[in-house]
Structures are given as C-alpha cells and as structure tokens.
Amino acid sequence: MAGKFKFTFGPWNIHEGADPFGPEVRKTISFDRKLEYYKELGYDAVQFHDDDAVPNLNNLRPSQITEEAKLLKAKLANQGLVSEFVAPRLWEDPMTIDGAYTANSAKARQYAIERSKIAIDIAHELDTNLIVLWLAREGTYIREAKDSKVAVDRLVESINTMLEYNPDIRVCIEPKPNEPMDVTYIPTAGHAIGLGALTVDPSRVGVCIESAHAILANLDPSDEMGYALAHNKLWTVHLNDQNSLKFDQDKSFGSVDLRRAFSQVRILDQHNYGQNGEYVGMDVKAMRTQKDDVATKHLRNSKEVFFKLLEISRSLDESFIEKCKSERDYEELDLYIMKALLGS
Ligand code: XLS
Ligand code: MG
C-alpha cells in the first residue's frame, strides 16, 4: 500500500494580493474562471467556505440558498469537479467580531450556530459530508476577556449541535495557535482530537492539519499529521510553507524548508493517506509581487514539489534506512536524506 493522492484548493487560493498593509494588486479572477483553473492545474476538487459556495448568504432565504447550491453543484459537474468540504466563514461577519461559538454575546453564539447549519445544508447539496472548522477567532487578545474552560464547553456544545443537526456530517477541526487572535483555544492536533472526544460522537470529529499552522505552534507538521493518523483522524490536510514564527504566510509547499516538506509527504505516503478518499489540499497564496497572468504558479509549484518529494521518498533504500536506525547512526541517515534531496 501507499498513499493515493488527489488534490484540492479553495477559491481563496487564487487572490488579489491584498495584505494588512496594502490594497489589492491584481485583478479579480471570476469564480467561473477559477473553476476552469482546477483541471488546468491538475486539481480534482474544490474546498469551499459557505459564502464562496453561496455568496451573500446572509441576505438569502433558505430555499434560495439551496437553489444556489444546486446550481453550483451542476457547475462543478460541468468542469468534472466535486466539492471536498464546506467551512463556515465565521471570522469575517460583523456578528462574530468577538469570536463565534465562544463569543461572550449569546446572540453572536446563536448566529454562529445558525450560520454553521447553513454551511451544513450547503455541504449536503454539494454532496460532501465534510465540514471544516477553522476556529479563527475562538480565542482572546487578553486572557481576562473570556473564560477558557467555558470556551471549551461552548465549542463542544456547538459541535454537538452540528453533529445532531445532520447525522451524516463529519466535522474536521483545523487547529491554529494564533492570528487573528493573540492566543486561540484549539492550537494543535492534540487539542482538536481532545475536543472531539468530549462531543456526543467523537467518531465524527477529525482534524485538518495545515503545515503553516503547525509551524506557528512551533511543531513539526509531519508529527502533527502522524499524531492525527495514529487516531485515524487525519481527514484532510492543508499543505503550504511558513518562514518561522510570524504572520501566517501560506507560502508554496516546500518553498522554505524542503526537508520539512519531504517529511510531510513521506508520513502521508507511508500511512496510505488518501486510500479512504482523503484529499491533499494546497492552502497556498501567490506572493503579492506576482503579476496577474502568472498568479496561479504557486498552485502548480506546490503540486510539482509534492510529486518530486514523493518520488524521492519512494526511491529511498528502505533497508539502508533500517540499517542506520538499528545502528543508531543518525548522522549517516541524515546525510543520506540530504543527498537524496540534493539529487546526488
Ligand atoms: C485557514 C484557511 C481557512 C480554512 C478553511 O488557514 O485558509 O480558510 O482552511 O476555513
Ligand atoms: Mg487552511
């Protein structure tokens, strides 16, 4: 057995280049044009935020939302695409400035639940049962702002409501330790799996490991993946790269640390990732300096690097690796891996 790799990204991964310090620098690419890029770039499925799938959903009636989602499904089918997951985009709404499920305002928490149910309904129309929760603002700028015990209780209660709302869905938590908050409540795979264990149906709560998020927690992404794999909880991944502990960079996969990227590809491949239909998501962003007509190269590059690293991993002499391990000669093993990465 080995990994079986199908690739996905979200419409937000083709973007205009705005950052917190400056405006957009590229023209908006229409949603329909973005969909065409998927197959052109060799991707198989689309990741959606609820409002990527159904724009303006706060102003639509439930029947209109369903209608829009059905139209989208047909549009995807036309391009030979399917939807991998739907994620409620709870961090942008004016109602959820103070967080969503953990907000201090009961009204905001109620909004978050209603919005999550809409995301679940959209996922149902798009034929996917995977709901991703990036708990972006579920945290604090100062510790006194919220009670961390109550926050976890509220997260559990919210996930329970989702699991009970639709018995088919699976909820995938995407941990991240900070940004936009100073500190968030579910920073690692261990926290995410622990949170799932508190819910009414732990078997339906899993994890999405994003490389950059693990690095921001000062952890090795491949170890986070291994931890989730050991629990059979690695239901999707967001590969990218990150140059040390700073803002979330979403750099092309492997562009900072090839060895670290290699370790991620290897752990996925060695544990048959994808054999149950899991996708490899590339949550990468083009550099702000990239011009309009070449602003999808980060998606091309990430996949190309993934396959090069896969080829290297599969070409290694496993018996030599075992020999180094049994002799505890990790210096020899280190050089072997470095030479393989250097192509020599
Ligand atoms: C954060 C992502 C975010 C989730 C899905 O890293 O880009 O959008 O992956 O909600
Ligand atoms: Mg992500």
mmCIF file of C-alpha atoms and ligand atoms in Angstrom:
data_model
loop_
_atom_site.group_PDB
_atom_site.id
_atom_site.type_symbol
_atom_site.label_atom_id
_atom_site.label_comp_id
_atom_site.label_asym_id
_atom_site.label_seq_id
_atom_site.Cartn_x
_atom_site.Cartn_y
_atom_site.Cartn_z
ATOM 1 C CA MET A 1 0.000 0.000 0.000
ATOM 2 C CA ALA A 2 0.976 3.627 -0.434
ATOM 3 C CA GLY A 3 -0.684 6.997 -0.484
ATOM 4 C CA LYS A 4 -3.208 7.781 -3.182
ATOM 5 C CA PHE A 5 -3.147 11.457 -3.920
ATOM 6 C CA LYS A 6 -5.896 13.687 -5.223
ATOM 7 C CA PHE A 7 -5.557 17.450 -4.926
ATOM 8 C CA THR A 8 -7.739 20.319 -3.948
ATOM 9 C CA PHE A 9 -7.655 24.020 -3.122
ATOM 10 C CA GLY A 10 -10.114 26.784 -2.304
ATOM 11 C CA PRO A 11 -11.184 29.723 -4.485
ATOM 12 C CA TRP A 12 -9.403 31.967 -1.934
ATOM 13 C CA ASN A 13 -6.083 30.480 -3.061
ATOM 14 C CA ILE A 14 -6.322 32.496 -6.278
ATOM 15 C CA HIS A 15 -6.466 36.012 -4.928
ATOM 16 C CA GLU A 16 -5.840 39.693 -5.487
ATOM 17 C CA GLY A 17 -2.814 40.057 -3.238
ATOM 18 C CA ALA A 18 -4.130 42.445 -0.576
ATOM 19 C CA ASP A 19 -2.348 42.303 2.778
ATOM 20 C CA PRO A 20 -2.994 44.126 6.063
ATOM 21 C CA PHE A 21 -0.774 46.980 4.860
ATOM 22 C CA GLY A 22 -1.871 47.493 1.307
ATOM 23 C CA PRO A 23 -4.700 47.047 -1.159
ATOM 24 C CA GLU A 24 -5.264 44.530 -3.896
ATOM 25 C CA VAL A 25 -2.611 44.448 -6.614
ATOM 26 C CA ARG A 26 -4.182 42.003 -9.061
ATOM 27 C CA LYS A 27 -7.471 41.959 -10.946
ATOM 28 C CA THR A 28 -10.202 39.748 -9.530
ATOM 29 C CA ILE A 29 -10.497 36.478 -11.375
ATOM 30 C CA SER A 30 -14.136 35.469 -11.737
ATOM 31 C CA PHE A 31 -15.361 32.411 -9.893
ATOM 32 C CA ASP A 32 -16.147 30.671 -13.183
ATOM 33 C CA ARG A 33 -12.617 31.282 -14.471
ATOM 34 C CA LYS A 34 -11.218 29.980 -11.188
ATOM 35 C CA LEU A 35 -13.167 26.758 -11.680
ATOM 36 C CA GLU A 36 -11.540 26.303 -15.089
ATOM 37 C CA TYR A 37 -8.125 26.587 -13.472
ATOM 38 C CA TYR A 38 -8.673 23.468 -11.349
ATOM 39 C CA LYS A 39 -8.327 20.945 -14.144
ATOM 40 C CA GLU A 40 -5.770 23.085 -15.976
ATOM 41 C CA LEU A 41 -3.579 22.914 -12.886
ATOM 42 C CA GLY A 42 -4.305 19.230 -12.246
ATOM 43 C CA TYR A 43 -6.616 19.563 -9.252
ATOM 44 C CA ASP A 44 -9.627 17.354 -8.617
ATOM 45 C CA ALA A 45 -11.876 19.023 -6.058
ATOM 46 C CA VAL A 46 -12.864 22.375 -4.583
ATOM 47 C CA GLN A 47 -12.784 23.474 -0.966
ATOM 48 C CA PHE A 48 -15.467 25.974 -0.092
ATOM 49 C CA HIS A 49 -16.284 28.460 2.554
ATOM 50 C CA ASP A 50 -20.057 28.636 2.856
ATOM 51 C CA ASP A 51 -20.075 32.061 1.196
ATOM 52 C CA ASP A 52 -17.669 31.023 -1.563
ATOM 53 C CA ALA A 53 -20.342 28.497 -2.482
ATOM 54 C CA VAL A 54 -23.322 30.795 -1.963
ATOM 55 C CA PRO A 55 -22.230 34.448 -1.950
ATOM 56 C CA ASN A 56 -24.252 36.893 0.070
ATOM 57 C CA LEU A 57 -25.932 34.119 2.022
ATOM 58 C CA ASN A 58 -26.941 36.322 4.952
ATOM 59 C CA ASN A 59 -29.427 38.031 2.656
ATOM 60 C CA LEU A 60 -30.941 34.901 1.137
ATOM 61 C CA ARG A 61 -33.859 32.739 2.239
ATOM 62 C CA PRO A 62 -33.134 29.033 2.940
ATOM 63 C CA SER A 63 -34.843 27.988 -0.294
ATOM 64 C CA GLN A 64 -32.682 30.457 -2.274
ATOM 65 C CA ILE A 65 -29.543 29.109 -0.609
ATOM 66 C CA THR A 66 -30.494 25.558 -1.571
ATOM 67 C CA GLU A 67 -31.231 26.698 -5.107
ATOM 68 C CA GLU A 68 -27.843 28.427 -5.439
ATOM 69 C CA ALA A 69 -26.046 25.380 -4.044
ATOM 70 C CA LYS A 70 -27.773 23.121 -6.561
ATOM 71 C CA LEU A 71 -26.710 25.427 -9.410
ATOM 72 C CA LEU A 72 -23.153 25.339 -8.108
ATOM 73 C CA LYS A 73 -23.157 21.560 -7.984
ATOM 74 C CA ALA A 74 -24.177 21.452 -11.649
ATOM 75 C CA LYS A 75 -21.459 23.976 -12.499
ATOM 76 C CA LEU A 76 -18.857 21.841 -10.717
ATOM 77 C CA ALA A 77 -20.062 18.733 -12.539
ATOM 78 C CA ASN A 78 -19.622 20.576 -15.856
ATOM 79 C CA GLN A 79 -15.962 21.073 -15.018
ATOM 80 C CA GLY A 80 -15.567 17.474 -13.806
ATOM 81 C CA LEU A 81 -15.149 18.713 -10.244
ATOM 82 C CA VAL A 82 -16.599 17.819 -6.867
ATOM 83 C CA SER A 83 -16.622 19.627 -3.553
ATOM 84 C CA GLU A 84 -14.296 18.399 -0.815
ATOM 85 C CA PHE A 85 -15.630 20.366 2.141
ATOM 86 C CA VAL A 86 -17.608 23.368 3.255
ATOM 87 C CA ALA A 87 -16.348 25.616 6.065
ATOM 88 C CA PRO A 88 -18.469 28.284 7.727
ATOM 89 C CA ARG A 89 -16.568 31.573 7.311
ATOM 90 C CA LEU A 90 -17.287 32.878 10.789
ATOM 91 C CA TRP A 91 -14.357 35.223 11.202
ATOM 92 C CA GLU A 92 -15.456 37.939 8.768
ATOM 93 C CA ASP A 93 -19.007 38.635 9.824
ATOM 94 C CA PRO A 94 -19.762 41.755 11.909
ATOM 95 C CA MET A 95 -21.785 39.499 14.244
ATOM 96 C CA THR A 96 -18.716 37.479 15.225
ATOM 97 C CA ILE A 97 -16.125 40.161 15.974
ATOM 98 C CA ASP A 98 -15.596 38.617 19.416
ATOM 99 C CA GLY A 99 -15.430 35.057 18.095
ATOM 100 C CA ALA A 100 -18.311 32.816 17.091
ATOM 101 C CA TYR A 101 -19.005 29.717 19.195
ATOM 102 C CA THR A 102 -17.077 31.208 22.127
ATOM 103 C CA ALA A 103 -18.327 34.802 21.843
ATOM 104 C CA ASN A 104 -19.421 36.431 25.059
ATOM 105 C CA SER A 105 -22.647 37.558 23.402
ATOM 106 C CA ALA A 106 -25.380 34.900 23.356
ATOM 107 C CA LYS A 107 -26.768 36.496 20.202
ATOM 108 C CA ALA A 108 -23.429 36.115 18.413
ATOM 109 C CA ARG A 109 -23.175 32.479 19.515
ATOM 110 C CA GLN A 110 -26.672 31.826 18.215
ATOM 111 C CA TYR A 111 -25.751 33.430 14.892
ATOM 112 C CA ALA A 112 -22.662 31.189 14.681
ATOM 113 C CA ILE A 113 -24.782 28.072 15.133
ATOM 114 C CA GLU A 114 -27.394 29.150 12.597
ATOM 115 C CA ARG A 115 -24.653 30.000 10.109
ATOM 116 C CA SER A 116 -22.997 26.612 10.699
ATOM 117 C CA LYS A 117 -26.284 24.855 9.991
ATOM 118 C CA ILE A 118 -26.474 26.749 6.698
ATOM 119 C CA ALA A 119 -22.938 25.573 5.857
ATOM 120 C CA ILE A 120 -24.051 22.005 6.619
ATOM 121 C CA ASP A 121 -27.072 22.382 4.333
ATOM 122 C CA ILE A 122 -24.834 23.699 1.550
ATOM 123 C CA ALA A 123 -22.439 20.781 2.029
ATOM 124 C CA HIS A 124 -25.388 18.396 1.769
ATOM 125 C CA GLU A 125 -26.440 19.953 -1.563
ATOM 126 C CA LEU A 126 -22.850 19.734 -2.808
ATOM 127 C CA ASP A 127 -22.671 16.060 -1.908
ATOM 128 C CA THR A 128 -19.961 16.266 0.702
ATOM 129 C CA ASN A 129 -20.288 15.386 4.362
ATOM 130 C CA LEU A 130 -17.081 17.124 5.442
ATOM 131 C CA ILE A 131 -17.367 20.360 7.434
ATOM 132 C CA VAL A 132 -14.101 22.125 8.268
ATOM 133 C CA LEU A 133 -13.941 24.428 11.262
ATOM 134 C CA TRP A 134 -11.026 26.816 11.328
ATOM 135 C CA LEU A 135 -11.699 28.323 14.760
ATOM 136 C CA ALA A 136 -10.172 31.639 13.772
ATOM 137 C CA ARG A 137 -11.493 33.987 16.443
ATOM 138 C CA GLU A 138 -12.183 31.395 19.132
ATOM 139 C CA GLY A 139 -9.592 32.823 21.456
ATOM 140 C CA THR A 140 -8.595 36.067 23.120
ATOM 141 C CA TYR A 141 -6.350 39.113 22.923
ATOM 142 C CA ILE A 142 -6.207 39.221 26.728
ATOM 143 C CA ARG A 143 -6.881 36.220 28.945
ATOM 144 C CA GLU A 144 -9.438 38.041 31.070
ATOM 145 C CA ALA A 145 -11.736 38.573 28.068
ATOM 146 C CA LYS A 146 -13.134 35.025 28.139
ATOM 147 C CA ASP A 147 -13.062 32.004 30.409
ATOM 148 C CA SER A 148 -11.051 29.240 28.739
ATOM 149 C CA LYS A 149 -12.994 26.442 30.474
ATOM 150 C CA VAL A 150 -16.320 27.906 29.427
ATOM 151 C CA ALA A 151 -14.933 28.430 25.909
ATOM 152 C CA VAL A 152 -14.203 24.724 25.534
ATOM 153 C CA ASP A 153 -17.656 23.856 26.896
ATOM 154 C CA ARG A 154 -19.171 26.164 24.311
ATOM 155 C CA LEU A 155 -17.134 24.670 21.479
ATOM 156 C CA VAL A 156 -18.286 21.187 22.482
ATOM 157 C CA GLU A 157 -21.902 22.311 22.712
ATOM 158 C CA SER A 158 -21.686 23.926 19.270
ATOM 159 C CA ILE A 159 -20.116 20.884 17.647
ATOM 160 C CA ASN A 160 -22.746 18.682 19.308
ATOM 161 C CA THR A 161 -25.481 20.834 17.806
ATOM 162 C CA MET A 162 -23.909 20.391 14.354
ATOM 163 C CA LEU A 163 -23.467 16.627 14.749
ATOM 164 C CA GLU A 164 -27.070 16.281 15.851
ATOM 165 C CA TYR A 165 -28.388 18.590 13.145
ATOM 166 C CA ASN A 166 -27.162 16.245 10.420
ATOM 167 C CA PRO A 167 -26.233 12.657 11.324
ATOM 168 C CA ASP A 168 -24.129 12.257 8.152
ATOM 169 C CA ILE A 169 -21.677 15.074 8.610
ATOM 170 C CA ARG A 170 -18.111 14.794 9.833
ATOM 171 C CA VAL A 171 -16.548 17.814 11.490
ATOM 172 C CA CYS A 172 -12.890 18.445 10.840
ATOM 173 C CA ILE A 173 -11.140 20.893 13.168
ATOM 174 C CA GLU A 174 -8.272 22.909 11.656
ATOM 175 C CA PRO A 175 -6.044 23.908 14.587
ATOM 176 C CA LYS A 176 -4.021 27.122 14.596
ATOM 177 C CA PRO A 177 -2.340 28.677 17.640
ATOM 178 C CA ASN A 178 -2.694 32.399 16.899
ATOM 179 C CA GLU A 179 -3.646 35.002 14.301
ATOM 180 C CA PRO A 180 -6.011 36.740 14.114
ATOM 181 C CA MET A 181 -6.171 36.220 17.889
ATOM 182 C CA ASP A 182 -3.241 36.536 20.276
ATOM 183 C CA VAL A 183 -3.988 33.029 21.550
ATOM 184 C CA THR A 184 -6.591 30.543 20.330
ATOM 185 C CA TYR A 185 -8.211 27.696 22.236
ATOM 186 C CA ILE A 186 -7.550 24.785 19.877
ATOM 187 C CA PRO A 187 -3.929 25.237 18.770
ATOM 188 C CA THR A 188 -2.823 21.686 17.903
ATOM 189 C CA ALA A 189 -3.971 18.264 16.677
ATOM 190 C CA GLY A 190 -3.975 17.032 20.264
ATOM 191 C CA HIS A 191 -6.357 19.777 21.327
ATOM 192 C CA ALA A 192 -8.607 19.118 18.331
ATOM 193 C CA ILE A 193 -8.820 15.387 18.995
ATOM 194 C CA GLY A 194 -9.352 16.031 22.703
ATOM 195 C CA LEU A 195 -12.164 18.402 21.851
ATOM 196 C CA GLY A 196 -13.731 15.769 19.614
ATOM 197 C CA ALA A 197 -13.554 13.237 22.440
ATOM 198 C CA LEU A 198 -15.829 15.480 24.523
ATOM 199 C CA THR A 199 -18.571 15.556 21.898
ATOM 200 C CA VAL A 200 -21.591 13.299 21.542
ATOM 201 C CA ASP A 201 -19.970 11.440 18.636
ATOM 202 C CA PRO A 202 -16.150 11.507 18.669
ATOM 203 C CA SER A 203 -16.105 9.167 15.664
ATOM 204 C CA ARG A 204 -17.408 12.058 13.548
ATOM 205 C CA VAL A 205 -14.843 14.650 14.640
ATOM 206 C CA GLY A 206 -11.448 14.702 12.931
ATOM 207 C CA VAL A 207 -8.575 17.002 12.064
ATOM 208 C CA CYS A 208 -7.214 19.097 9.183
ATOM 209 C CA ILE A 209 -3.516 19.730 9.667
ATOM 210 C CA GLU A 210 -2.195 22.833 7.967
ATOM 211 C CA SER A 211 1.615 22.942 7.684
ATOM 212 C CA ALA A 212 1.904 26.664 8.469
ATOM 213 C CA HIS A 213 -0.399 26.419 11.475
ATOM 214 C CA ALA A 214 1.703 23.621 12.979
ATOM 215 C CA ILE A 215 4.876 25.619 12.364
ATOM 216 C CA LEU A 216 3.295 28.631 14.078
ATOM 217 C CA ALA A 217 2.741 26.363 17.085
ATOM 218 C CA ASN A 218 6.474 25.589 16.854
ATOM 219 C CA LEU A 219 5.669 21.978 15.975
ATOM 220 C CA ASP A 220 6.725 19.844 13.061
ATOM 221 C CA PRO A 221 3.768 19.459 10.672
ATOM 222 C CA SER A 222 4.648 15.844 9.868
ATOM 223 C CA ASP A 223 4.485 14.959 13.574
ATOM 224 C CA GLU A 224 1.104 16.666 13.853
ATOM 225 C CA MET A 225 -0.005 14.558 10.887
ATOM 226 C CA GLY A 226 1.413 11.416 12.473
ATOM 227 C CA TYR A 227 -0.470 12.150 15.681
ATOM 228 C CA ALA A 228 -3.738 12.556 13.808
ATOM 229 C CA LEU A 229 -3.031 9.451 11.683
ATOM 230 C CA ALA A 230 -2.496 7.384 14.831
ATOM 231 C CA HIS A 231 -6.021 8.367 15.866
ATOM 232 C CA ASN A 232 -7.430 7.755 12.350
ATOM 233 C CA LYS A 233 -8.368 11.408 12.394
ATOM 234 C CA LEU A 234 -6.417 12.894 9.501
ATOM 235 C CA TRP A 235 -9.308 13.591 7.184
ATOM 236 C CA THR A 236 -7.743 16.396 5.169
ATOM 237 C CA VAL A 237 -4.504 18.386 5.071
ATOM 238 C CA HIS A 238 -3.588 21.916 4.109
ATOM 239 C CA LEU A 239 -0.060 21.872 2.784
ATOM 240 C CA ASN A 240 1.926 25.081 2.470
ATOM 241 C CA ASP A 241 5.065 26.565 3.985
ATOM 242 C CA GLN A 242 5.961 29.150 6.567
ATOM 243 C CA ASN A 243 9.164 31.020 7.293
ATOM 244 C CA SER A 244 9.348 30.783 11.109
ATOM 245 C CA LEU A 245 7.093 32.290 13.763
ATOM 246 C CA LYS A 246 5.462 35.310 12.158
ATOM 247 C CA PHE A 247 2.211 36.059 10.328
ATOM 248 C CA ASP A 248 0.576 33.143 8.511
ATOM 249 C CA GLN A 249 2.317 33.144 5.147
ATOM 250 C CA ASP A 250 0.714 30.317 3.160
ATOM 251 C CA LYS A 251 3.846 30.033 1.027
ATOM 252 C CA SER A 252 4.108 27.430 -1.717
ATOM 253 C CA PHE A 253 4.643 23.931 -0.389
ATOM 254 C CA GLY A 254 8.324 23.254 0.249
ATOM 255 C CA SER A 255 9.477 26.772 -0.611
ATOM 256 C CA VAL A 256 11.036 27.450 2.813
ATOM 257 C CA ASP A 257 12.117 24.062 4.089
ATOM 258 C CA LEU A 258 12.288 21.180 1.632
ATOM 259 C CA ARG A 259 13.265 18.673 4.301
ATOM 260 C CA ARG A 260 10.226 19.580 6.375
ATOM 261 C CA ALA A 261 8.008 19.275 3.290
ATOM 262 C CA PHE A 262 9.616 15.929 2.494
ATOM 263 C CA SER A 263 8.750 14.633 5.970
ATOM 264 C CA GLN A 264 5.101 15.537 5.409
ATOM 265 C CA VAL A 265 4.911 13.794 2.034
ATOM 266 C CA ARG A 266 6.658 10.754 3.482
ATOM 267 C CA ILE A 267 4.413 10.330 6.515
ATOM 268 C CA LEU A 268 1.319 10.661 4.332
ATOM 269 C CA ASP A 269 2.637 8.148 1.806
ATOM 270 C CA GLN A 270 3.845 5.662 4.376
ATOM 271 C CA HIS A 271 0.459 5.543 6.055
ATOM 272 C CA ASN A 272 -1.644 5.212 2.918
ATOM 273 C CA TYR A 273 -3.120 8.684 3.121
ATOM 274 C CA GLY A 274 -5.867 9.097 0.555
ATOM 275 C CA GLN A 275 -6.850 5.438 0.415
ATOM 276 C CA ASN A 276 -10.163 6.370 2.036
ATOM 277 C CA GLY A 277 -10.706 9.263 -0.342
ATOM 278 C CA GLU A 278 -8.913 11.965 1.656
ATOM 279 C CA TYR A 279 -7.634 14.883 -0.401
ATOM 280 C CA VAL A 280 -4.383 16.821 -0.280
ATOM 281 C CA GLY A 281 -5.323 20.492 -0.017
ATOM 282 C CA MET A 282 -2.850 23.169 -1.072
ATOM 283 C CA ASP A 283 -3.681 26.179 1.095
ATOM 284 C CA VAL A 284 -1.126 28.379 -0.640
ATOM 285 C CA LYS A 285 -1.117 32.019 -1.694
ATOM 286 C CA ALA A 286 0.785 33.701 -4.512
ATOM 287 C CA MET A 287 3.329 36.314 -3.484
ATOM 288 C CA ARG A 288 1.971 39.853 -3.581
ATOM 289 C CA THR A 289 4.552 40.740 -6.234
ATOM 290 C CA GLN A 290 3.222 38.172 -8.701
ATOM 291 C CA LYS A 291 1.643 39.685 -11.834
ATOM 292 C CA ASP A 292 -1.894 38.901 -12.987
ATOM 293 C CA ASP A 293 -1.150 36.455 -15.765
ATOM 294 C CA VAL A 294 1.156 34.274 -13.654
ATOM 295 C CA ALA A 295 -0.714 34.323 -10.355
ATOM 296 C CA THR A 296 -1.529 30.599 -10.241
ATOM 297 C CA LYS A 297 2.063 29.337 -10.344
ATOM 298 C CA HIS A 298 2.062 28.751 -6.563
ATOM 299 C CA LEU A 299 -0.585 26.051 -7.095
ATOM 300 C CA ARG A 300 1.363 24.487 -9.933
ATOM 301 C CA ASN A 301 4.622 24.624 -7.964
ATOM 302 C CA SER A 302 3.181 23.143 -4.780
ATOM 303 C CA LYS A 303 1.894 20.086 -6.596
ATOM 304 C CA GLU A 304 5.074 19.668 -8.585
ATOM 305 C CA VAL A 305 7.182 19.811 -5.424
ATOM 306 C CA PHE A 306 4.850 17.333 -3.725
ATOM 307 C CA PHE A 307 5.381 14.794 -6.513
ATOM 308 C CA LYS A 308 9.145 15.351 -6.662
ATOM 309 C CA LEU A 309 9.358 14.703 -2.924
ATOM 310 C CA LEU A 310 7.113 11.666 -3.261
ATOM 311 C CA GLU A 311 9.415 10.293 -5.939
ATOM 312 C CA ILE A 312 12.426 10.840 -3.684
ATOM 313 C CA SER A 313 10.731 9.194 -0.727
ATOM 314 C CA ARG A 314 9.724 6.165 -2.786
ATOM 315 C CA SER A 315 13.188 5.814 -4.292
ATOM 316 C CA LEU A 316 14.971 5.580 -0.941
ATOM 317 C CA ASP A 317 16.683 2.362 0.030
ATOM 318 C CA GLU A 318 14.494 1.386 2.988
ATOM 319 C CA SER A 319 16.871 -1.367 4.082
ATOM 320 C CA PHE A 320 19.685 1.180 4.318
ATOM 321 C CA ILE A 321 17.450 3.409 6.417
ATOM 322 C CA GLU A 322 16.658 0.449 8.680
ATOM 323 C CA LYS A 323 20.346 -0.352 8.970
ATOM 324 C CA CYS A 324 21.153 3.226 10.046
ATOM 325 C CA LYS A 325 18.318 3.087 12.565
ATOM 326 C CA SER A 326 19.375 -0.220 14.037
ATOM 327 C CA GLU A 327 22.978 1.006 14.314
ATOM 328 C CA ARG A 328 21.696 4.288 15.744
ATOM 329 C CA ASP A 329 23.782 6.058 13.113
ATOM 330 C CA TYR A 330 21.519 9.006 12.564
ATOM 331 C CA GLU A 331 24.348 11.150 11.167
ATOM 332 C CA GLU A 332 24.660 8.676 8.287
ATOM 333 C CA LEU A 333 20.897 8.676 7.839
ATOM 334 C CA ASP A 334 20.848 12.469 7.898
ATOM 335 C CA LEU A 335 23.401 12.684 5.094
ATOM 336 C CA TYR A 336 21.540 10.018 3.112
ATOM 337 C CA ILE A 337 18.342 12.063 3.234
ATOM 338 C CA MET A 338 20.123 15.334 2.469
ATOM 339 C CA LYS A 339 21.846 13.789 -0.538
ATOM 340 C CA ALA A 340 18.562 12.383 -1.758
ATOM 341 C CA LEU A 341 17.043 15.870 -1.513
ATOM 342 C CA LEU A 342 20.077 17.322 -3.300
ATOM 343 C CA GLY A 343 19.640 14.767 -6.066
ATOM 344 C CA SER A 344 23.068 13.274 -5.511
HETATM 345 C C1 XLS B 1 -7.020 28.942 7.060
HETATM 346 C C2 XLS B 1 -7.754 28.685 5.860
HETATM 347 C C3 XLS B 1 -9.182 28.671 6.124
HETATM 348 C C4 XLS B 1 -9.591 27.242 6.355
HETATM 349 C C5 XLS B 1 -10.935 26.858 5.952
HETATM 350 O O1 XLS B 1 -5.886 28.525 7.097
HETATM 351 O O2 XLS B 1 -7.292 29.310 4.765
HETATM 352 O O3 XLS B 1 -9.861 29.335 5.187
HETATM 353 O O4 XLS B 1 -8.670 26.378 5.823
HETATM 354 O O5 XLS B 1 -11.850 27.582 6.638
HETATM 355 MG MG MG B 2 -6.171 26.282 5.956
#
